[in-house]
Amino acid sequence: MSENALDGADVAAWMQRAARVVAEHESALTALDRAIGDGDHGANMQRGFTAVASKLESESDPGLPADVLKVVATTLISTVGGASGPLYGTAFLKGSIAIAGQESLDGLGLAAFLRAAAEGVQARGKAERGDKTMVDAWLPAAEAAELTASDGGTALEALTAAADAAHKGAAETEPLVAKKGRASYLGERAIGHRDPGAESTALLLSAGVQR
Ligand code: ADP
Ligand code: MG
């Protein structure tokens, strides 16, 4: 990985690590979704990211960061299903469009990707912050990346801040009542459980950060 910016190969490596992280956490994501949904989120994500990994592996040249993210988007849309498939697909597609043509992502580029992804999820799912959805991870992630990048932070520093904010946002879904998605059918019974999509968002972002 280059020091200050992520090129197409770096983004592809991030997505390959995301596939491994999702696989490692499949049962944890399933358990979260079993508590307040239908118990398929781990399987949905694993199916999607296994397909992403093999698609990216089959390409000799990853191309630009936007090209990689577009492959991720189209693969997730066609393989994940459920509510999260179109939402993640839209996130990666809008994020890809926001950074079209960039050879590599610096801090600001990374922040632009995350902001467009967060807005894409919101436009598609109509959830606000605090509705106990993946928006509660994407939005703080975008904000944290923007803050870090505007202070001169590198892509990796912006992504680290984003991943930390997403984990915090996911944890903060626990006391909430859900306003969107399957968990909204549970009313107050959703209280005390973390939103699975917010958790998977945090995992995907932290996969880009080597610790
Ligand atoms: P399904 O709910 O169809 O079984 P998944 O289990 O794969 O799909 O994904 C559930 C996750 O999708 C939730 O935890 C939540 O984060 C996210 N989600 C559901 N509806 C919305 C929405 N309208 N806006 C944003 N995120 C949503
Ligand atoms: Mg589900």
JSON list of C-alpha atoms and ligand atoms in Angstrom, two decimals:
[
{"chain": "A", "resi": 1, "resn": "MET", "atom": "CA", "xyz": [0.00, 0.00, 0.00]},
{"chain": "A", "resi": 2, "resn": "SER", "atom": "CA", "xyz": [1.37, 3.42, -0.92]},
{"chain": "A", "resi": 3, "resn": "GLU", "atom": "CA", "xyz": [1.92, 5.86, 1.87]},
{"chain": "A", "resi": 4, "resn": "ASN", "atom": "CA", "xyz": [-0.46, 8.71, 1.18]},
{"chain": "A", "resi": 5, "resn": "ALA", "atom": "CA", "xyz": [-3.00, 7.52, -1.36]},
{"chain": "A", "resi": 6, "resn": "LEU", "atom": "CA", "xyz": [-4.82, 4.37, -2.43]},
{"chain": "A", "resi": 7, "resn": "ASP", "atom": "CA", "xyz": [-4.54, 3.30, -6.08]},
{"chain": "A", "resi": 8, "resn": "GLY", "atom": "CA", "xyz": [-6.75, 0.71, -7.79]},
{"chain": "A", "resi": 9, "resn": "ALA", "atom": "CA", "xyz": [-4.61, -2.19, -6.55]},
{"chain": "A", "resi": 10, "resn": "ASP", "atom": "CA", "xyz": [-4.80, -0.88, -2.98]},
{"chain": "A", "resi": 11, "resn": "VAL", "atom": "CA", "xyz": [-8.59, -0.61, -3.18]},
{"chain": "A", "resi": 12, "resn": "ALA", "atom": "CA", "xyz": [-8.77, -4.13, -4.65]},
{"chain": "A", "resi": 13, "resn": "ALA", "atom": "CA", "xyz": [-6.59, -5.41, -1.78]},
{"chain": "A", "resi": 14, "resn": "TRP", "atom": "CA", "xyz": [-8.91, -3.64, 0.68]},
{"chain": "A", "resi": 15, "resn": "MET", "atom": "CA", "xyz": [-11.93, -5.38, -0.84]},
{"chain": "A", "resi": 16, "resn": "GLN", "atom": "CA", "xyz": [-10.13, -8.76, -0.71]},
{"chain": "A", "resi": 17, "resn": "ARG", "atom": "CA", "xyz": [-9.47, -8.18, 2.99]},
{"chain": "A", "resi": 18, "resn": "ALA", "atom": "CA", "xyz": [-13.11, -7.16, 3.40]},
{"chain": "A", "resi": 19, "resn": "ALA", "atom": "CA", "xyz": [-14.11, -10.54, 1.98]},
{"chain": "A", "resi": 20, "resn": "ARG", "atom": "CA", "xyz": [-11.93, -12.30, 4.57]},
{"chain": "A", "resi": 21, "resn": "VAL", "atom": "CA", "xyz": [-13.24, -10.14, 7.42]},
{"chain": "A", "resi": 22, "resn": "VAL", "atom": "CA", "xyz": [-16.85, -10.77, 6.39]},
{"chain": "A", "resi": 23, "resn": "ALA", "atom": "CA", "xyz": [-16.18, -14.51, 6.26]},
{"chain": "A", "resi": 24, "resn": "GLU", "atom": "CA", "xyz": [-14.61, -14.41, 9.74]},
{"chain": "A", "resi": 25, "resn": "HIS", "atom": "CA", "xyz": [-17.63, -12.54, 11.10]},
{"chain": "A", "resi": 26, "resn": "GLU", "atom": "CA", "xyz": [-20.35, -14.39, 9.21]},
{"chain": "A", "resi": 27, "resn": "SER", "atom": "CA", "xyz": [-21.78, -16.08, 12.28]},
{"chain": "A", "resi": 28, "resn": "ALA", "atom": "CA", "xyz": [-21.58, -12.90, 14.38]},
{"chain": "A", "resi": 29, "resn": "LEU", "atom": "CA", "xyz": [-23.50, -10.94, 11.71]},
{"chain": "A", "resi": 30, "resn": "THR", "atom": "CA", "xyz": [-26.01, -13.77, 11.45]},
{"chain": "A", "resi": 31, "resn": "ALA", "atom": "CA", "xyz": [-26.49, -13.74, 15.22]},
{"chain": "A", "resi": 32, "resn": "LEU", "atom": "CA", "xyz": [-27.18, -9.99, 15.18]},
{"chain": "A", "resi": 33, "resn": "ASP", "atom": "CA", "xyz": [-29.71, -10.40, 12.38]},
{"chain": "A", "resi": 34, "resn": "ARG", "atom": "CA", "xyz": [-31.29, -13.39, 14.13]},
{"chain": "A", "resi": 35, "resn": "ALA", "atom": "CA", "xyz": [-32.00, -11.17, 17.13]},
{"chain": "A", "resi": 36, "resn": "ILE", "atom": "CA", "xyz": [-33.77, -8.35, 15.26]},
{"chain": "A", "resi": 37, "resn": "GLY", "atom": "CA", "xyz": [-34.22, -9.58, 11.68]},
{"chain": "A", "resi": 38, "resn": "ASP", "atom": "CA", "xyz": [-34.39, -12.87, 9.82]},
{"chain": "A", "resi": 39, "resn": "GLY", "atom": "CA", "xyz": [-30.90, -14.20, 10.44]},
{"chain": "A", "resi": 40, "resn": "ASP", "atom": "CA", "xyz": [-29.52, -13.97, 6.92]},
{"chain": "A", "resi": 41, "resn": "HIS", "atom": "CA", "xyz": [-27.22, -10.94, 7.02]},
{"chain": "A", "resi": 42, "resn": "GLY", "atom": "CA", "xyz": [-24.02, -12.93, 7.58]},
{"chain": "A", "resi": 43, "resn": "ALA", "atom": "CA", "xyz": [-24.84, -15.31, 4.75]},
{"chain": "A", "resi": 44, "resn": "ASN", "atom": "CA", "xyz": [-25.90, -12.45, 2.46]},
{"chain": "A", "resi": 45, "resn": "MET", "atom": "CA", "xyz": [-22.66, -10.57, 3.05]},
{"chain": "A", "resi": 46, "resn": "GLN", "atom": "CA", "xyz": [-20.49, -13.64, 2.75]},
{"chain": "A", "resi": 47, "resn": "ARG", "atom": "CA", "xyz": [-22.11, -14.63, -0.53]},
{"chain": "A", "resi": 48, "resn": "GLY", "atom": "CA", "xyz": [-21.63, -11.10, -1.87]},
{"chain": "A", "resi": 49, "resn": "PHE", "atom": "CA", "xyz": [-18.04, -10.62, -0.82]},
{"chain": "A", "resi": 50, "resn": "THR", "atom": "CA", "xyz": [-16.98, -14.11, -1.87]},
{"chain": "A", "resi": 51, "resn": "ALA", "atom": "CA", "xyz": [-18.25, -13.17, -5.32]},
{"chain": "A", "resi": 52, "resn": "VAL", "atom": "CA", "xyz": [-16.45, -9.80, -5.12]},
{"chain": "A", "resi": 53, "resn": "ALA", "atom": "CA", "xyz": [-13.18, -11.50, -4.18]},
{"chain": "A", "resi": 54, "resn": "SER", "atom": "CA", "xyz": [-13.31, -13.97, -7.04]},
{"chain": "A", "resi": 55, "resn": "LYS", "atom": "CA", "xyz": [-14.37, -11.32, -9.53]},
{"chain": "A", "resi": 56, "resn": "LEU", "atom": "CA", "xyz": [-11.47, -9.06, -8.52]},
{"chain": "A", "resi": 57, "resn": "GLU", "atom": "CA", "xyz": [-9.04, -11.98, -8.54]},
{"chain": "A", "resi": 58, "resn": "SER", "atom": "CA", "xyz": [-10.00, -12.84, -12.10]},
{"chain": "A", "resi": 59, "resn": "GLU", "atom": "CA", "xyz": [-8.98, -9.39, -13.35]},
{"chain": "A", "resi": 60, "resn": "SER", "atom": "CA", "xyz": [-5.30, -8.94, -14.21]},
{"chain": "A", "resi": 61, "resn": "ASP", "atom": "CA", "xyz": [-5.44, -5.13, -14.01]},
{"chain": "A", "resi": 62, "resn": "PRO", "atom": "CA", "xyz": [-7.65, -3.59, -11.32]},
{"chain": "A", "resi": 63, "resn": "GLY", "atom": "CA", "xyz": [-7.85, -0.25, -13.14]},
{"chain": "A", "resi": 64, "resn": "LEU", "atom": "CA", "xyz": [-8.70, 2.93, -11.28]},
{"chain": "A", "resi": 65, "resn": "PRO", "atom": "CA", "xyz": [-10.15, 2.97, -7.74]},
{"chain": "A", "resi": 66, "resn": "ALA", "atom": "CA", "xyz": [-13.53, 3.84, -9.28]},
{"chain": "A", "resi": 67, "resn": "ASP", "atom": "CA", "xyz": [-13.34, 0.80, -11.57]},
{"chain": "A", "resi": 68, "resn": "VAL", "atom": "CA", "xyz": [-12.74, -1.52, -8.62]},
{"chain": "A", "resi": 69, "resn": "LEU", "atom": "CA", "xyz": [-15.58, 0.02, -6.62]},
{"chain": "A", "resi": 70, "resn": "LYS", "atom": "CA", "xyz": [-17.94, -0.30, -9.57]},
{"chain": "A", "resi": 71, "resn": "VAL", "atom": "CA", "xyz": [-17.16, -4.01, -9.85]},
{"chain": "A", "resi": 72, "resn": "VAL", "atom": "CA", "xyz": [-17.89, -4.32, -6.13]},
{"chain": "A", "resi": 73, "resn": "ALA", "atom": "CA", "xyz": [-21.20, -2.48, -6.59]},
{"chain": "A", "resi": 74, "resn": "THR", "atom": "CA", "xyz": [-22.46, -4.54, -9.51]},
{"chain": "A", "resi": 75, "resn": "THR", "atom": "CA", "xyz": [-21.34, -7.81, -7.91]},
{"chain": "A", "resi": 76, "resn": "LEU", "atom": "CA", "xyz": [-23.06, -6.99, -4.61]},
{"chain": "A", "resi": 77, "resn": "ILE", "atom": "CA", "xyz": [-26.25, -5.93, -6.39]},
{"chain": "A", "resi": 78, "resn": "SER", "atom": "CA", "xyz": [-26.43, -9.22, -8.25]},
{"chain": "A", "resi": 79, "resn": "THR", "atom": "CA", "xyz": [-25.45, -11.54, -5.36]},
{"chain": "A", "resi": 80, "resn": "VAL", "atom": "CA", "xyz": [-26.39, -10.19, -1.91]},
{"chain": "A", "resi": 81, "resn": "GLY", "atom": "CA", "xyz": [-30.18, -9.89, -2.11]},
{"chain": "A", "resi": 82, "resn": "GLY", "atom": "CA", "xyz": [-32.32, -8.76, 0.83]},
{"chain": "A", "resi": 83, "resn": "ALA", "atom": "CA", "xyz": [-32.45, -5.14, 1.88]},
{"chain": "A", "resi": 84, "resn": "SER", "atom": "CA", "xyz": [-28.71, -4.83, 2.22]},
{"chain": "A", "resi": 85, "resn": "GLY", "atom": "CA", "xyz": [-27.78, -5.89, -1.34]},
{"chain": "A", "resi": 86, "resn": "PRO", "atom": "CA", "xyz": [-29.31, -2.89, -3.13]},
{"chain": "A", "resi": 87, "resn": "LEU", "atom": "CA", "xyz": [-28.17, -0.60, -0.28]},
{"chain": "A", "resi": 88, "resn": "TYR", "atom": "CA", "xyz": [-24.54, -1.71, -0.40]},
{"chain": "A", "resi": 89, "resn": "GLY", "atom": "CA", "xyz": [-24.69, -1.78, -4.19]},
{"chain": "A", "resi": 90, "resn": "THR", "atom": "CA", "xyz": [-25.89, 1.81, -4.25]},
{"chain": "A", "resi": 91, "resn": "ALA", "atom": "CA", "xyz": [-23.25, 2.85, -1.70]},
{"chain": "A", "resi": 92, "resn": "PHE", "atom": "CA", "xyz": [-20.39, 1.48, -3.77]},
{"chain": "A", "resi": 93, "resn": "LEU", "atom": "CA", "xyz": [-21.87, 2.70, -7.05]},
{"chain": "A", "resi": 94, "resn": "LYS", "atom": "CA", "xyz": [-22.43, 6.28, -5.89]},
{"chain": "A", "resi": 95, "resn": "GLY", "atom": "CA", "xyz": [-19.07, 6.20, -4.15]},
{"chain": "A", "resi": 96, "resn": "SER", "atom": "CA", "xyz": [-17.41, 5.05, -7.37]},
{"chain": "A", "resi": 97, "resn": "ILE", "atom": "CA", "xyz": [-19.06, 7.82, -9.40]},
{"chain": "A", "resi": 98, "resn": "ALA", "atom": "CA", "xyz": [-17.86, 10.44, -6.91]},
{"chain": "A", "resi": 99, "resn": "ILE", "atom": "CA", "xyz": [-14.21, 9.54, -7.50]},
{"chain": "A", "resi": 100, "resn": "ALA", "atom": "CA", "xyz": [-14.41, 8.79, -11.25]},
{"chain": "A", "resi": 101, "resn": "GLY", "atom": "CA", "xyz": [-11.12, 9.36, -13.06]},
{"chain": "A", "resi": 102, "resn": "GLN", "atom": "CA", "xyz": [-8.95, 9.66, -9.94]},
{"chain": "A", "resi": 103, "resn": "GLU", "atom": "CA", "xyz": [-5.71, 7.67, -10.29]},
{"chain": "A", "resi": 104, "resn": "SER", "atom": "CA", "xyz": [-5.47, 7.30, -6.55]},
{"chain": "A", "resi": 105, "resn": "LEU", "atom": "CA", "xyz": [-7.43, 8.38, -3.51]},
{"chain": "A", "resi": 106, "resn": "ASP", "atom": "CA", "xyz": [-5.86, 10.79, -1.06]},
{"chain": "A", "resi": 107, "resn": "GLY", "atom": "CA", "xyz": [-7.62, 11.69, 2.18]},
{"chain": "A", "resi": 108, "resn": "LEU", "atom": "CA", "xyz": [-10.08, 13.97, 0.42]},
{"chain": "A", "resi": 109, "resn": "GLY", "atom": "CA", "xyz": [-10.75, 11.38, -2.27]},
{"chain": "A", "resi": 110, "resn": "LEU", "atom": "CA", "xyz": [-11.43, 8.74, 0.34]},
{"chain": "A", "resi": 111, "resn": "ALA", "atom": "CA", "xyz": [-13.76, 11.15, 2.15]},
{"chain": "A", "resi": 112, "resn": "ALA", "atom": "CA", "xyz": [-15.58, 11.92, -1.12]},
{"chain": "A", "resi": 113, "resn": "PHE", "atom": "CA", "xyz": [-16.11, 8.20, -1.68]},
{"chain": "A", "resi": 114, "resn": "LEU", "atom": "CA", "xyz": [-17.54, 7.73, 1.82]},
{"chain": "A", "resi": 115, "resn": "ARG", "atom": "CA", "xyz": [-19.77, 10.81, 1.64]},
{"chain": "A", "resi": 116, "resn": "ALA", "atom": "CA", "xyz": [-21.30, 9.72, -1.66]},
{"chain": "A", "resi": 117, "resn": "ALA", "atom": "CA", "xyz": [-21.71, 6.17, -0.38]},
{"chain": "A", "resi": 118, "resn": "ALA", "atom": "CA", "xyz": [-23.50, 7.41, 2.76]},
{"chain": "A", "resi": 119, "resn": "GLU", "atom": "CA", "xyz": [-25.77, 9.66, 0.71]},
{"chain": "A", "resi": 120, "resn": "GLY", "atom": "CA", "xyz": [-26.46, 6.79, -1.68]},
{"chain": "A", "resi": 121, "resn": "VAL", "atom": "CA", "xyz": [-27.62, 4.57, 1.17]},
{"chain": "A", "resi": 122, "resn": "GLN", "atom": "CA", "xyz": [-29.81, 7.36, 2.47]},
{"chain": "A", "resi": 123, "resn": "ALA", "atom": "CA", "xyz": [-31.32, 8.11, -0.92]},
{"chain": "A", "resi": 124, "resn": "ARG", "atom": "CA", "xyz": [-32.06, 4.43, -1.52]},
{"chain": "A", "resi": 125, "resn": "GLY", "atom": "CA", "xyz": [-33.35, 3.43, 1.92]},
{"chain": "A", "resi": 126, "resn": "LYS", "atom": "CA", "xyz": [-34.82, 6.72, 3.15]},
{"chain": "A", "resi": 127, "resn": "ALA", "atom": "CA", "xyz": [-33.39, 6.19, 6.62]},
{"chain": "A", "resi": 128, "resn": "GLU", "atom": "CA", "xyz": [-32.21, 9.04, 8.80]},
{"chain": "A", "resi": 129, "resn": "ARG", "atom": "CA", "xyz": [-29.48, 8.88, 11.36]},
{"chain": "A", "resi": 130, "resn": "GLY", "atom": "CA", "xyz": [-30.80, 7.24, 14.53]},
{"chain": "A", "resi": 131, "resn": "ASP", "atom": "CA", "xyz": [-33.19, 4.94, 12.66]},
{"chain": "A", "resi": 132, "resn": "LYS", "atom": "CA", "xyz": [-30.97, 1.98, 13.65]},
{"chain": "A", "resi": 133, "resn": "THR", "atom": "CA", "xyz": [-29.67, 1.10, 10.20]},
{"chain": "A", "resi": 134, "resn": "MET", "atom": "CA", "xyz": [-26.34, 1.04, 8.37]},
{"chain": "A", "resi": 135, "resn": "VAL", "atom": "CA", "xyz": [-26.77, 4.81, 7.91]},
{"chain": "A", "resi": 136, "resn": "ASP", "atom": "CA", "xyz": [-25.71, 5.08, 11.56]},
{"chain": "A", "resi": 137, "resn": "ALA", "atom": "CA", "xyz": [-22.29, 3.76, 10.56]},
{"chain": "A", "resi": 138, "resn": "TRP", "atom": "CA", "xyz": [-21.90, 5.30, 7.07]},
{"chain": "A", "resi": 139, "resn": "LEU", "atom": "CA", "xyz": [-22.72, 8.90, 8.06]},
{"chain": "A", "resi": 140, "resn": "PRO", "atom": "CA", "xyz": [-20.31, 9.25, 11.00]},
{"chain": "A", "resi": 141, "resn": "ALA", "atom": "CA", "xyz": [-17.68, 7.47, 8.90]},
{"chain": "A", "resi": 142, "resn": "ALA", "atom": "CA", "xyz": [-18.01, 10.05, 6.14]},
{"chain": "A", "resi": 143, "resn": "GLU", "atom": "CA", "xyz": [-17.91, 12.90, 8.63]},
{"chain": "A", "resi": 144, "resn": "ALA", "atom": "CA", "xyz": [-14.82, 11.58, 10.39]},
{"chain": "A", "resi": 145, "resn": "ALA", "atom": "CA", "xyz": [-13.01, 11.06, 7.08]},
{"chain": "A", "resi": 146, "resn": "GLU", "atom": "CA", "xyz": [-13.86, 14.59, 5.97]},
{"chain": "A", "resi": 147, "resn": "LEU", "atom": "CA", "xyz": [-12.56, 16.06, 9.22]},
{"chain": "A", "resi": 148, "resn": "THR", "atom": "CA", "xyz": [-9.32, 14.10, 9.07]},
{"chain": "A", "resi": 149, "resn": "ALA", "atom": "CA", "xyz": [-8.77, 14.82, 5.38]},
{"chain": "A", "resi": 150, "resn": "SER", "atom": "CA", "xyz": [-9.45, 18.54, 5.73]},
{"chain": "A", "resi": 151, "resn": "ASP", "atom": "CA", "xyz": [-6.74, 18.61, 8.41]},
{"chain": "A", "resi": 152, "resn": "GLY", "atom": "CA", "xyz": [-4.33, 17.21, 5.81]},
{"chain": "A", "resi": 153, "resn": "GLY", "atom": "CA", "xyz": [-4.77, 13.55, 6.75]},
{"chain": "A", "resi": 154, "resn": "THR", "atom": "CA", "xyz": [-3.77, 10.81, 4.33]},
{"chain": "A", "resi": 155, "resn": "ALA", "atom": "CA", "xyz": [-6.20, 8.28, 2.86]},
{"chain": "A", "resi": 156, "resn": "LEU", "atom": "CA", "xyz": [-5.17, 5.75, 5.47]},
{"chain": "A", "resi": 157, "resn": "GLU", "atom": "CA", "xyz": [-5.60, 8.24, 8.30]},
{"chain": "A", "resi": 158, "resn": "ALA", "atom": "CA", "xyz": [-9.02, 9.25, 6.93]},
{"chain": "A", "resi": 159, "resn": "LEU", "atom": "CA", "xyz": [-10.03, 5.60, 6.60]},
{"chain": "A", "resi": 160, "resn": "THR", "atom": "CA", "xyz": [-8.82, 4.83, 10.12]},
{"chain": "A", "resi": 161, "resn": "ALA", "atom": "CA", "xyz": [-10.94, 7.69, 11.49]},
{"chain": "A", "resi": 162, "resn": "ALA", "atom": "CA", "xyz": [-13.88, 6.52, 9.39]},
{"chain": "A", "resi": 163, "resn": "ALA", "atom": "CA", "xyz": [-13.61, 2.93, 10.62]},
{"chain": "A", "resi": 164, "resn": "ASP", "atom": "CA", "xyz": [-13.42, 4.05, 14.24]},
{"chain": "A", "resi": 165, "resn": "ALA", "atom": "CA", "xyz": [-16.46, 6.32, 13.78]},
{"chain": "A", "resi": 166, "resn": "ALA", "atom": "CA", "xyz": [-18.38, 3.53, 12.07]},
{"chain": "A", "resi": 167, "resn": "HIS", "atom": "CA", "xyz": [-17.66, 1.11, 14.94]},
{"chain": "A", "resi": 168, "resn": "LYS", "atom": "CA", "xyz": [-18.82, 3.73, 17.42]},
{"chain": "A", "resi": 169, "resn": "GLY", "atom": "CA", "xyz": [-21.92, 4.43, 15.32]},
{"chain": "A", "resi": 170, "resn": "ALA", "atom": "CA", "xyz": [-22.71, 0.71, 15.14]},
{"chain": "A", "resi": 171, "resn": "ALA", "atom": "CA", "xyz": [-22.36, 0.35, 18.92]},
{"chain": "A", "resi": 172, "resn": "GLU", "atom": "CA", "xyz": [-24.62, 3.35, 19.39]},
{"chain": "A", "resi": 173, "resn": "THR", "atom": "CA", "xyz": [-27.45, 1.59, 17.54]},
{"chain": "A", "resi": 174, "resn": "GLU", "atom": "CA", "xyz": [-27.86, -0.78, 20.48]},
{"chain": "A", "resi": 175, "resn": "PRO", "atom": "CA", "xyz": [-30.27, 1.31, 22.63]},
{"chain": "A", "resi": 176, "resn": "LEU", "atom": "CA", "xyz": [-32.32, 2.46, 19.62]},
{"chain": "A", "resi": 177, "resn": "VAL", "atom": "CA", "xyz": [-35.74, 1.47, 18.35]},
{"chain": "A", "resi": 178, "resn": "ALA", "atom": "CA", "xyz": [-35.56, 0.72, 14.59]},
{"chain": "A", "resi": 179, "resn": "LYS", "atom": "CA", "xyz": [-37.50, 2.91, 12.20]},
{"chain": "A", "resi": 180, "resn": "LYS", "atom": "CA", "xyz": [-36.58, 1.11, 8.95]},
{"chain": "A", "resi": 181, "resn": "GLY", "atom": "CA", "xyz": [-36.09, -2.46, 7.80]},
{"chain": "A", "resi": 182, "resn": "ARG", "atom": "CA", "xyz": [-37.23, -5.70, 9.43]},
{"chain": "A", "resi": 183, "resn": "ALA", "atom": "CA", "xyz": [-36.12, -4.63, 12.90]},
{"chain": "A", "resi": 184, "resn": "SER", "atom": "CA", "xyz": [-38.74, -1.86, 12.79]},
{"chain": "A", "resi": 185, "resn": "TYR", "atom": "CA", "xyz": [-41.46, -4.54, 13.14]},
{"chain": "A", "resi": 186, "resn": "LEU", "atom": "CA", "xyz": [-40.15, -5.32, 16.63]},
{"chain": "A", "resi": 187, "resn": "GLY", "atom": "CA", "xyz": [-40.74, -1.92, 18.20]},
{"chain": "A", "resi": 188, "resn": "GLU", "atom": "CA", "xyz": [-39.13, -1.75, 21.63]},
{"chain": "A", "resi": 189, "resn": "ARG", "atom": "CA", "xyz": [-37.97, -5.37, 21.42]},
{"chain": "A", "resi": 190, "resn": "ALA", "atom": "CA", "xyz": [-35.14, -4.17, 19.18]},
{"chain": "A", "resi": 191, "resn": "ILE", "atom": "CA", "xyz": [-33.69, -2.23, 22.09]},
{"chain": "A", "resi": 192, "resn": "GLY", "atom": "CA", "xyz": [-30.42, -3.70, 23.35]},
{"chain": "A", "resi": 193, "resn": "HIS", "atom": "CA", "xyz": [-29.41, -5.20, 20.00]},
{"chain": "A", "resi": 194, "resn": "ARG", "atom": "CA", "xyz": [-26.85, -3.85, 17.55]},
{"chain": "A", "resi": 195, "resn": "ASP", "atom": "CA", "xyz": [-27.95, -3.29, 13.96]},
{"chain": "A", "resi": 196, "resn": "PRO", "atom": "CA", "xyz": [-26.36, -5.93, 11.72]},
{"chain": "A", "resi": 197, "resn": "GLY", "atom": "CA", "xyz": [-25.91, -3.64, 8.71]},
{"chain": "A", "resi": 198, "resn": "ALA", "atom": "CA", "xyz": [-24.20, -0.96, 10.79]},
{"chain": "A", "resi": 199, "resn": "GLU", "atom": "CA", "xyz": [-21.88, -3.64, 12.14]},
{"chain": "A", "resi": 200, "resn": "SER", "atom": "CA", "xyz": [-21.05, -5.00, 8.66]},
{"chain": "A", "resi": 201, "resn": "THR", "atom": "CA", "xyz": [-20.38, -1.44, 7.44]},
{"chain": "A", "resi": 202, "resn": "ALA", "atom": "CA", "xyz": [-17.89, -0.93, 10.26]},
{"chain": "A", "resi": 203, "resn": "LEU", "atom": "CA", "xyz": [-16.22, -4.26, 9.43]},
{"chain": "A", "resi": 204, "resn": "LEU", "atom": "CA", "xyz": [-15.87, -3.36, 5.74]},
{"chain": "A", "resi": 205, "resn": "LEU", "atom": "CA", "xyz": [-14.25, -0.04, 6.54]},
{"chain": "A", "resi": 206, "resn": "SER", "atom": "CA", "xyz": [-11.89, -1.43, 9.14]},
{"chain": "A", "resi": 207, "resn": "ALA", "atom": "CA", "xyz": [-10.76, -4.09, 6.66]},
{"chain": "A", "resi": 208, "resn": "GLY", "atom": "CA", "xyz": [-9.08, -1.25, 4.79]},
{"chain": "A", "resi": 209, "resn": "VAL", "atom": "CA", "xyz": [-6.94, -0.36, 7.76]},
{"chain": "A", "resi": 210, "resn": "GLN", "atom": "CA", "xyz": [-4.07, -2.56, 8.77]},
{"chain": "A", "resi": 211, "resn": "ARG", "atom": "CA", "xyz": [-3.65, -2.69, 12.50]},
{"chain": "B", "resi": 1, "resn": "ADP", "atom": "P1", "xyz": [-32.99, -8.22, 5.05]},
{"chain": "B", "resi": 1, "resn": "ADP", "atom": "O1", "xyz": [-33.41, -7.20, 6.06]},
{"chain": "B", "resi": 1, "resn": "ADP", "atom": "O2", "xyz": [-33.76, -8.11, 3.77]},
{"chain": "B", "resi": 1, "resn": "ADP", "atom": "O3", "xyz": [-32.99, -9.60, 5.63]},
{"chain": "B", "resi": 1, "resn": "ADP", "atom": "P2", "xyz": [-30.14, -8.06, 5.47]},
{"chain": "B", "resi": 1, "resn": "ADP", "atom": "O4", "xyz": [-30.39, -8.90, 6.67]},
{"chain": "B", "resi": 1, "resn": "ADP", "atom": "O5", "xyz": [-29.05, -8.51, 4.59]},
{"chain": "B", "resi": 1, "resn": "ADP", "atom": "O6", "xyz": [-31.47, -7.86, 4.64]},
{"chain": "B", "resi": 1, "resn": "ADP", "atom": "O7", "xyz": [-29.77, -6.58, 5.93]},
{"chain": "B", "resi": 1, "resn": "ADP", "atom": "C1", "xyz": [-30.36, -5.97, 7.03]},
{"chain": "B", "resi": 1, "resn": "ADP", "atom": "C2", "xyz": [-29.72, -4.62, 7.24]},
{"chain": "B", "resi": 1, "resn": "ADP", "atom": "O8", "xyz": [-30.08, -3.74, 6.19]},
{"chain": "B", "resi": 1, "resn": "ADP", "atom": "C3", "xyz": [-30.18, -3.92, 8.50]},
{"chain": "B", "resi": 1, "resn": "ADP", "atom": "O9", "xyz": [-29.42, -4.32, 9.61]},
{"chain": "B", "resi": 1, "resn": "ADP", "atom": "C4", "xyz": [-29.96, -2.44, 8.17]},
{"chain": "B", "resi": 1, "resn": "ADP", "atom": "O10", "xyz": [-28.66, -2.01, 8.52]},
{"chain": "B", "resi": 1, "resn": "ADP", "atom": "C5", "xyz": [-30.08, -2.43, 6.68]},
{"chain": "B", "resi": 1, "resn": "ADP", "atom": "N1", "xyz": [-31.31, -1.77, 6.25]},
{"chain": "B", "resi": 1, "resn": "ADP", "atom": "C6", "xyz": [-32.53, -2.30, 6.12]},
{"chain": "B", "resi": 1, "resn": "ADP", "atom": "N2", "xyz": [-33.42, -1.36, 5.68]},
{"chain": "B", "resi": 1, "resn": "ADP", "atom": "C7", "xyz": [-32.71, -0.21, 5.54]},
{"chain": "B", "resi": 1, "resn": "ADP", "atom": "C8", "xyz": [-33.03, 1.12, 5.10]},
{"chain": "B", "resi": 1, "resn": "ADP", "atom": "N3", "xyz": [-34.26, 1.46, 4.71]},
{"chain": "B", "resi": 1, "resn": "ADP", "atom": "N4", "xyz": [-32.03, 2.04, 5.09]},
{"chain": "B", "resi": 1, "resn": "ADP", "atom": "C9", "xyz": [-30.78, 1.72, 5.47]},
{"chain": "B", "resi": 1, "resn": "ADP", "atom": "N5", "xyz": [-30.42, 0.47, 5.88]},
{"chain": "B", "resi": 1, "resn": "ADP", "atom": "C10", "xyz": [-31.37, -0.46, 5.92]},
{"chain": "B", "resi": 2, "resn": "MG", "atom": "MG", "xyz": [-31.82, -10.20, 7.20]}
]
